[in-house]
């Protein structure tokens, strides 16, 4: 206790230096005075009295020194001294200090910002109970790796599995919400009764769904998301028991979910209702629309779960060969389903930021090294005056720490900004699928990462010059202008560091180049239609007034007519699923007049209005498209795409051929009237699937997308189109108004690639700059060390061109080493990110060569300046200078 | 060398505490003179070495100091024993007596034991 108290006092003493010094001086002065008084009284002369008193005290300065050591903690005291010295040094060299801290700040800022994203998406656990036991469970087909479950299959999986504590299903769907202001389209989830219990989420208010509440006879109930509760009910507690009209049916609100709850597979879900099976789809095993989530029993592995559900799928296939043929099963961690898409990109970015950090640290390290070389004399003098090696090393360590601390502080601030900017750049519709990013921030894990990175930099910065110190020879260092082994040693280490920097820059540049090329290739992909000047929007009419096909058809025709009449509109079409959305919404077809053994010929099916192909400007290859007169009671006709024609009618004319459903029910038989060039139904990086298009006029619906081709800027026409449609029936809801160009540019696959390309490109540009600056530093230093040698060479008759060659050869060797090693590493790195490349191999020669040219050119430029300085050395002054 | 110094430091501290116990509040010069007097001028110390010891005792809370005026009207810093300092003195005095007694036994004539 006493010891601790004494240490605390001494620690306090560090800050009360001036006052204490003054007090001690006063005390010693009074001591001397009293002693002198006594001596005079004893008969000494004043001079004698003072001399004796001072002698007896034992020297005022020694006393003060001893007192000081006791008053404070000498070790800390000297560290404070070193710190002051360092700050003074840094202030004297603003160019060096600003460059060094800025580099650290950039490196740390970039890597911390990216790490925060990685943390939010991949490290922070999902907000469910024991999330690692939750699995995604669903069916798989040869065409669709992650397909959906049918309701009947789900019931069997739930009944017969031995591996799950509970197995639930959900699907995302749009709901039409009736409010006093009209109808609104909102997103929500339809779930089985134990969905929230399985996730381990309890409602904030009210109750969870009870067992059996998802059956057809149960009353209709709804649980609200926290956001919906706040937005639509002002967060009032009396919301429980109120009624909400969804899809024209009243639902009783029974609960509100906690704020922390999110479930990315149901994008921006506001309302959660129970399954209530009963529609025709729920009666058919072939109608797949649900996704499963199961909680694995304790002690069981994911492989065991996979084996168990596969067994059930096999049994069902044997039992229902028609509908369940080739229907496999797949399980995966729920977290993988939620963050699987962004994981490779985030890891890529983290890698890029890490490399940038590395290059920045190396650069600062070599700057420190150069500085320690130029401070050789100062160090030698201090050493000769008795500074211990440890003390000198400590000086470097403190210098490194100061740079790291300032750089890290600046880096943290900039990373905060960077996060906000990056988050702001993510479009809203994508944030819906990434709710976990809402918790992005400088949390303890991110700060720990920052500390780790800063520690790494600090070690690097203090070790490099300390290592340099070990080559310090005091005598040699003191000799004016001597160029001993030290300079050469530095050049050797420095050049190794530069090669490492150039290698890193090469890897980042190649990565950025490959991503850029992939992105370009992606945008060059043929869509099969003209994407310019095309408005798209979703139209949802209430079901009741349009439940009859005649009425729905009349509505569709009216929409086309009214919109077509607007000035600036060239043509109008309706479609159930917009192109470039997804492959899916498929049909299994069977060909009339051909042998059939139960195989599933899975093809996309799309319902389109007669003018669809003309509006898209798709290319008709054979036959004809639909006429408006081909409607409800006419024989069913379809247009197929080229891939379907090639796959199922090779070497045959498909026109006039017929196909139908698996049972060849006469109602399902359709006749092919035309073949169109492939229209890309899925995302740009997806494959083209066989597809057929049926006529909206023959299968009308009360909800559809409208596509409007305009002759002028499409955005300006959007309000007029919406107005024209709502004038037909004010109860119609219009959502997702956008343009096809916007959809193409902001499709998730395009967006993710574009942002990855820009970010990695930015990292690469900074890395290129840092690498080239590093090379410049080494060459310039080497030239300054060799001034005398060059002077001698010139004096002995060497040509200027020869001097140029000498220096450029040195720089060229370093650059070449960096480029060659870098190219090798880049190919390896690129194969790791192969998934993110599109139409570009990891060893893409054009990219490698052009990056090598850019890097080589910049390196040449950077070494040209010192080379010119070397060539212009005046031999006489160079020789005299030393 | 350092062991000797430590013992000296410890002893000096004990002498300071005892002096303050006997004479009441006193300034550094007075303490130094007193120690010299008591030792019968056999102990000649550099007065300066007293001040780090005083600081240490103050940091440990055995003594406190305040500025006052000396008998000759000089401004001087007076040191005073605290209550815990008095207890410490008792403890140390006891330990000292025990130690010296033990050490003294080693130097007693050994004859009468056999």
CSV table of N, CA and C in Angstrom, one decimal, chain B:
chain,number,residue,atom,x,y,z
B,1,UNK,N,28.2,-2.3,-1.9
B,1,UNK,CA,28.1,-0.8,-2.0
B,1,UNK,C,26.6,-0.4,-1.9
B,2,UNK,N,25.8,-1.1,-2.7
B,2,UNK,CA,24.4,-0.7,-2.7
B,2,UNK,C,23.7,-1.2,-1.5
B,3,UNK,N,24.1,-2.4,-0.9
B,3,UNK,CA,23.5,-2.9,0.3
B,3,UNK,C,23.8,-1.9,1.4
B,4,UNK,N,25.1,-1.5,1.5
B,4,UNK,CA,25.5,-0.6,2.5
B,4,UNK,C,24.6,0.7,2.4
B,5,UNK,N,24.4,1.1,1.2
B,5,UNK,CA,23.7,2.3,1.0
B,5,UNK,C,22.2,2.2,1.5
B,6,UNK,N,21.7,1.0,1.2
B,6,UNK,CA,20.3,0.7,1.6
B,6,UNK,C,20.2,0.7,3.1
B,7,UNK,N,21.2,0.1,3.8
B,7,UNK,CA,21.1,0.1,5.2
B,7,UNK,C,21.2,1.5,5.8
B,8,UNK,N,22.1,2.3,5.2
B,8,UNK,CA,22.3,3.7,5.6
B,8,UNK,C,21.0,4.4,5.4
B,9,UNK,N,20.4,4.2,4.2
B,9,UNK,CA,19.1,4.9,4.0
B,9,UNK,C,18.1,4.6,5.0
B,10,UNK,N,18.0,3.3,5.3
B,10,UNK,CA,17.0,2.8,6.3
B,10,UNK,C,17.3,3.5,7.7
B,11,UNK,N,18.6,3.5,8.1
B,11,UNK,CA,19.0,4.0,9.4
B,11,UNK,C,18.7,5.5,9.4
B,12,UNK,N,19.1,6.1,8.3
B,12,UNK,CA,18.9,7.6,8.3
B,12,UNK,C,17.4,7.9,8.5
B,13,UNK,N,16.6,7.1,7.8
B,13,UNK,CA,15.1,7.4,7.9
B,13,UNK,C,14.7,7.2,9.4
B,14,UNK,N,15.2,6.1,10.0
B,14,UNK,CA,14.9,5.9,11.4
B,14,UNK,C,15.3,7.0,12.3
B,15,UNK,N,16.5,7.6,12.0
B,15,UNK,CA,17.0,8.7,12.8
B,15,UNK,C,16.2,9.9,12.6
B,16,UNK,N,15.7,10.1,11.4
B,16,UNK,CA,14.9,11.3,11.1
B,16,UNK,C,13.6,11.2,11.9
B,17,UNK,N,13.0,10.0,11.8
B,17,UNK,CA,11.7,9.8,12.5
B,17,UNK,C,11.8,10.0,14.0
B,18,UNK,N,12.9,9.5,14.6
B,18,UNK,CA,13.1,9.6,16.0
B,18,UNK,C,13.3,11.0,16.4
B,19,UNK,N,14.1,11.7,15.6
B,19,UNK,CA,14.4,13.1,15.8
B,19,UNK,C,13.0,13.9,15.9
B,20,UNK,N,12.2,13.7,14.9
B,20,UNK,CA,10.9,14.4,14.8
B,20,UNK,C,10.0,14.0,16.0
B,21,UNK,N,10.2,12.8,16.4
B,21,UNK,CA,9.4,12.3,17.5
B,21,UNK,C,9.8,13.0,18.8
B,22,UNK,N,11.1,13.2,19.0
B,22,UNK,CA,11.6,13.8,20.2
B,22,UNK,C,11.4,15.3,20.2
B,23,UNK,N,11.7,15.9,19.1
B,23,UNK,CA,11.8,17.4,19.1
B,23,UNK,C,10.5,18.1,18.5
B,24,UNK,N,9.6,17.3,18.0
B,24,UNK,CA,8.5,17.9,17.4
B,24,UNK,C,8.8,18.4,16.0
B,25,UNK,N,7.9,19.3,15.4
B,25,UNK,CA,8.2,19.8,14.0
B,25,UNK,C,9.5,20.5,13.9
B,26,UNK,N,10.2,20.2,12.8
B,26,UNK,CA,11.6,20.7,12.7
B,26,UNK,C,11.9,20.8,11.2
B,27,UNK,N,12.8,21.7,10.8
B,27,UNK,CA,13.3,21.9,9.4
B,27,UNK,C,14.5,21.0,9.2
B,28,UNK,N,14.8,20.8,7.9
B,28,UNK,CA,15.8,19.9,7.5
B,28,UNK,C,17.2,20.2,8.1
B,29,UNK,N,17.5,21.5,8.2
B,29,UNK,CA,18.8,21.9,8.8
B,29,UNK,C,18.8,21.4,10.2
B,30,UNK,N,17.7,21.7,10.9
B,30,UNK,CA,17.7,21.3,12.4
B,30,UNK,C,17.8,19.8,12.5
B,31,UNK,N,17.1,19.0,11.7
B,31,UNK,CA,17.2,17.6,11.8
B,31,UNK,C,18.7,17.1,11.6
B,32,UNK,N,19.3,17.7,10.6
B,32,UNK,CA,20.7,17.3,10.3
B,32,UNK,C,21.6,17.6,11.5
B,33,UNK,N,21.5,18.8,12.1
B,33,UNK,CA,22.3,19.2,13.2
B,33,UNK,C,22.0,18.3,14.4
B,34,UNK,N,20.8,18.0,14.6
B,34,UNK,CA,20.4,17.1,15.7
B,34,UNK,C,21.1,15.7,15.6
B,35,UNK,N,21.0,15.2,14.4
B,35,UNK,CA,21.5,13.8,14.1
B,35,UNK,C,23.0,13.9,14.4
B,36,UNK,N,23.7,14.9,14.0
B,36,UNK,CA,25.1,15.1,14.2
B,36,UNK,C,25.4,15.1,15.7
B,37,UNK,N,24.6,16.0,16.4
B,37,UNK,CA,24.8,16.1,17.8
B,37,UNK,C,24.7,14.8,18.6
B,38,UNK,N,23.5,14.1,18.3
B,38,UNK,CA,23.3,12.9,19.0
B,38,UNK,C,24.4,11.9,18.8
B,39,UNK,N,24.9,11.9,17.6
B,39,UNK,CA,26.0,10.9,17.3
B,39,UNK,C,27.3,11.3,17.9
B,40,UNK,N,27.2,12.5,18.6
B,40,UNK,CA,28.5,13.0,19.2
B,40,UNK,C,29.5,13.3,18.2
B,41,UNK,N,29.0,13.9,17.1
B,41,UNK,CA,29.8,14.3,16.0
B,41,UNK,C,30.6,13.2,15.4
B,42,UNK,N,30.2,11.9,15.8
B,42,UNK,CA,31.0,10.8,15.1
B,42,UNK,C,30.4,10.5,13.7
B,43,UNK,N,29.2,10.9,13.5
B,43,UNK,CA,28.6,10.7,12.2
B,43,UNK,C,28.6,12.0,11.5
B,44,UNK,N,29.4,12.1,10.4
B,44,UNK,CA,29.5,13.3,9.6
B,44,UNK,C,28.8,13.1,8.3
B,45,UNK,N,27.6,13.7,8.2
B,45,UNK,CA,26.9,13.4,7.0
B,45,UNK,C,26.8,14.7,6.1
B,46,UNK,N,26.7,14.4,4.8
B,46,UNK,CA,26.5,15.5,3.9
B,46,UNK,C,25.0,15.9,4.1
B,47,UNK,N,24.8,17.1,4.5
B,47,UNK,CA,23.4,17.5,4.8
B,47,UNK,C,22.5,17.3,3.6
B,48,UNK,N,23.0,17.4,2.4
B,48,UNK,CA,22.2,17.2,1.2
B,48,UNK,C,21.5,15.9,1.1
B,49,UNK,N,22.2,14.8,1.6
B,49,UNK,CA,21.6,13.5,1.4
B,49,UNK,C,20.3,13.4,2.2
B,50,UNK,N,20.1,14.3,3.1
B,50,UNK,CA,18.9,14.2,4.0
B,50,UNK,C,17.6,14.5,3.1
B,51,UNK,N,17.7,15.4,2.1
B,51,UNK,CA,16.5,15.8,1.5
B,51,UNK,C,15.8,14.7,0.7
B,52,UNK,N,16.5,13.9,-0.1
B,52,UNK,CA,15.8,12.8,-0.8
B,52,UNK,C,15.1,11.9,0.2
B,53,UNK,N,15.8,11.7,1.4
B,53,UNK,CA,15.2,10.8,2.4
B,53,UNK,C,13.9,11.4,2.9
B,54,UNK,N,13.9,12.7,3.2
B,54,UNK,CA,12.7,13.4,3.7
B,54,UNK,C,11.6,13.3,2.7
B,55,UNK,N,11.9,13.5,1.4
B,55,UNK,CA,10.9,13.4,0.3
B,55,UNK,C,10.3,12.0,0.3
B,56,UNK,N,11.2,10.9,0.5
B,56,UNK,CA,10.7,9.6,0.4
B,56,UNK,C,9.7,9.3,1.6
B,57,UNK,N,10.1,9.8,2.8
B,57,UNK,CA,9.3,9.6,4.0
B,57,UNK,C,7.9,10.3,3.8
B,58,UNK,N,8.0,11.5,3.1
B,58,UNK,CA,6.8,12.2,2.9
B,58,UNK,C,5.9,11.5,1.9
B,59,UNK,N,6.5,10.9,0.8
B,59,UNK,CA,5.8,10.2,-0.2
B,59,UNK,C,5.1,9.0,0.5
B,60,UNK,N,5.8,8.4,1.5
B,60,UNK,CA,5.2,7.2,2.1
B,60,UNK,C,4.2,7.6,3.2
B,61,UNK,N,4.1,8.9,3.4
B,61,UNK,CA,3.1,9.3,4.4
B,61,UNK,C,3.4,9.3,5.8
B,62,UNK,N,4.7,9.1,6.1
B,62,UNK,CA,5.1,9.0,7.6
B,62,UNK,C,5.2,10.4,8.1
B,63,UNK,N,5.6,11.4,7.2
B,63,UNK,CA,5.8,12.7,7.7
B,63,UNK,C,5.0,13.7,6.7
B,64,UNK,N,4.7,14.9,7.2
B,64,UNK,CA,4.1,15.9,6.4
B,64,UNK,C,5.0,17.2,6.5
B,65,UNK,N,4.9,18.1,5.6
B,65,UNK,CA,5.7,19.3,5.7
B,65,UNK,C,4.8,20.5,5.4
B,66,UNK,N,5.3,21.6,6.0
B,66,UNK,CA,4.6,22.9,5.6
B,66,UNK,C,5.7,24.0,5.9
B,67,UNK,N,5.5,25.1,5.2
B,67,UNK,CA,6.4,26.2,5.4
B,67,UNK,C,6.1,27.0,6.6
B,68,UNK,N,7.1,27.4,7.3
B,68,UNK,CA,7.0,28.2,8.6
B,68,UNK,C,8.1,29.1,8.7
B,69,UNK,N,8.2,29.7,9.9
B,69,UNK,CA,9.3,30.6,10.2
B,69,UNK,C,10.2,30.1,11.3
B,70,UNK,N,11.5,30.2,11.1
B,70,UNK,CA,12.4,29.6,12.1
B,70,UNK,C,12.6,30.5,13.3
B,71,UNK,N,13.3,30.0,14.3
B,71,UNK,CA,13.6,30.8,15.5
B,71,UNK,C,14.3,32.1,15.2
B,72,UNK,N,15.1,32.1,14.1
B,72,UNK,CA,15.8,33.3,13.7
B,72,UNK,C,15.1,34.1,12.6
B,73,UNK,N,13.8,33.8,12.5
B,73,UNK,CA,13.0,34.6,11.6
B,73,UNK,C,13.4,34.3,10.1
B,74,UNK,N,13.8,33.0,9.9
B,74,UNK,CA,14.1,32.6,8.5
B,74,UNK,C,12.9,31.8,8.0
B,75,UNK,N,12.5,31.9,6.7
B,75,UNK,CA,11.5,31.1,6.2
B,75,UNK,C,12.1,29.7,6.1
B,76,UNK,N,11.4,28.6,6.6
B,76,UNK,CA,11.9,27.3,6.5
B,76,UNK,C,10.8,26.3,6.4
B,77,UNK,N,11.1,25.1,5.8
B,77,UNK,CA,10.1,24.1,5.6
B,77,UNK,C,10.2,23.2,6.8
B,78,UNK,N,9.0,23.0,7.6
B,78,UNK,CA,9.0,22.2,8.8
B,78,UNK,C,8.4,20.9,8.5
B,79,UNK,N,9.1,19.8,9.0
B,79,UNK,CA,8.6,18.5,8.8
B,79,UNK,C,8.0,18.0,10.2
B,80,UNK,N,6.9,17.2,10.1
B,80,UNK,CA,6.1,16.8,11.3
B,80,UNK,C,5.8,15.4,11.1
B,81,UNK,N,5.9,14.6,12.2
B,81,UNK,CA,5.6,13.2,12.2
B,81,UNK,C,4.0,13.1,12.1
B,82,UNK,N,3.6,12.1,11.3
B,82,UNK,CA,2.1,11.9,11.3
B,82,UNK,C,1.8,10.7,12.2
B,83,UNK,N,0.5,10.4,12.4
B,83,UNK,CA,0.2,9.4,13.4
B,83,UNK,C,0.7,8.0,12.8
B,84,UNK,N,0.5,7.8,11.6
B,84,UNK,CA,1.0,6.5,11.0
B,84,UNK,C,2.6,6.5,11.1
B,85,UNK,N,3.2,7.7,11.0
B,85,UNK,CA,4.6,7.8,11.1
B,85,UNK,C,5.1,7.4,12.4
B,86,UNK,N,4.3,7.8,13.5
B,86,UNK,CA,4.7,7.4,14.9
B,86,UNK,C,4.6,5.9,15.0
B,87,UNK,N,3.6,5.3,14.5
B,87,UNK,CA,3.4,3.9,14.6
B,87,UNK,C,4.6,3.2,13.9
B,88,UNK,N,4.9,3.7,12.7
B,88,UNK,CA,6.0,3.1,11.9
B,88,UNK,C,7.3,3.2,12.7
B,89,UNK,N,7.5,4.3,13.4
B,89,UNK,CA,8.7,4.5,14.2
B,89,UNK,C,8.8,3.4,15.3
B,90,UNK,N,7.6,3.2,16.0
B,90,UNK,CA,7.6,2.2,17.0
B,90,UNK,C,7.9,0.8,16.4
B,91,UNK,N,7.3,0.5,15.3
B,91,UNK,CA,7.6,-0.8,14.7
B,91,UNK,C,9.1,-0.9,14.4
B,92,UNK,N,9.6,0.2,13.7
B,92,UNK,CA,11.0,0.1,13.3
B,92,UNK,C,12.0,0.1,14.5
B,93,UNK,N,11.6,0.8,15.5
B,93,UNK,CA,12.5,0.8,16.7
B,93,UNK,C,12.5,-0.6,17.3
B,94,UNK,N,11.3,-1.2,17.3
B,94,UNK,CA,11.3,-2.6,17.9
B,94,UNK,C,12.2,-3.5,17.0
B,95,UNK,N,12.0,-3.4,15.7
B,95,UNK,CA,12.8,-4.3,14.8
B,95,UNK,C,14.2,-4.0,15.0
B,96,UNK,N,14.6,-2.8,15.1
B,96,UNK,CA,16.0,-2.4,15.3
B,96,UNK,C,16.6,-3.0,16.5
B,97,UNK,N,15.8,-2.9,17.6
B,97,UNK,CA,16.3,-3.4,18.9
B,97,UNK,C,16.5,-4.9,18.8
B,98,UNK,N,15.5,-5.6,18.2
B,98,UNK,CA,15.6,-7.0,18.0
B,98,UNK,C,16.9,-7.4,17.2
B,99,UNK,N,17.0,-6.7,16.0
B,99,UNK,CA,18.1,-7.0,15.2
B,99,UNK,C,19.4,-6.8,15.9
B,100,UNK,N,19.6,-5.6,16.5
B,100,UNK,CA,20.9,-5.3,17.2
B,100,UNK,C,21.1,-6.3,18.3
B,101,UNK,N,20.0,-6.7,19.0
B,101,UNK,CA,20.2,-7.7,20.1
B,101,UNK,C,20.7,-9.0,19.5
B,102,UNK,N,20.1,-9.5,18.4
B,102,UNK,CA,20.5,-10.7,17.8
B,102,UNK,C,22.0,-10.6,17.4
B,103,UNK,N,22.3,-9.5,16.6
B,103,UNK,CA,23.6,-9.4,16.1
B,103,UNK,C,24.6,-9.3,17.3
B,104,UNK,N,24.2,-8.6,18.4
B,104,UNK,CA,25.1,-8.5,19.6
B,104,UNK,C,25.4,-9.8,20.2
B,105,UNK,N,24.4,-10.8,20.2
B,105,UNK,CA,24.7,-12.1,20.8
B,105,UNK,C,25.9,-12.8,20.1
B,106,UNK,N,26.0,-12.5,18.8
B,106,UNK,CA,27.0,-13.2,18.0
B,106,UNK,C,28.4,-12.7,18.5
B,107,UNK,N,28.4,-11.5,19.0
B,107,UNK,CA,29.7,-11.0,19.4
B,107,UNK,C,30.0,-11.1,20.9
B,108,UNK,N,29.0,-11.8,21.6
B,108,UNK,CA,29.3,-12.0,23.1
B,108,UNK,C,30.4,-13.0,23.2
B,109,UNK,N,31.2,-12.9,24.3
B,109,UNK,CA,32.2,-14.0,24.6
B,109,UNK,C,31.5,-15.4,24.7
B,110,UNK,N,32.0,-16.4,24.1
B,110,UNK,CA,31.4,-17.7,24.0
B,110,UNK,C,31.8,-18.7,25.1
B,111,UNK,N,32.8,-18.3,26.0
B,111,UNK,CA,33.3,-19.2,27.0
B,111,UNK,C,32.3,-19.8,27.9
B,112,UNK,N,31.4,-19.1,28.5
B,112,UNK,CA,30.5,-19.6,29.6
B,112,UNK,C,29.6,-20.7,29.1
B,113,UNK,N,29.5,-21.0,27.8
B,113,UNK,CA,28.6,-22.0,27.4
B,113,UNK,C,29.1,-23.4,27.5
B,114,UNK,N,30.4,-23.6,27.4
B,114,UNK,CA,30.9,-25.0,27.5
B,114,UNK,C,30.9,-25.5,28.9
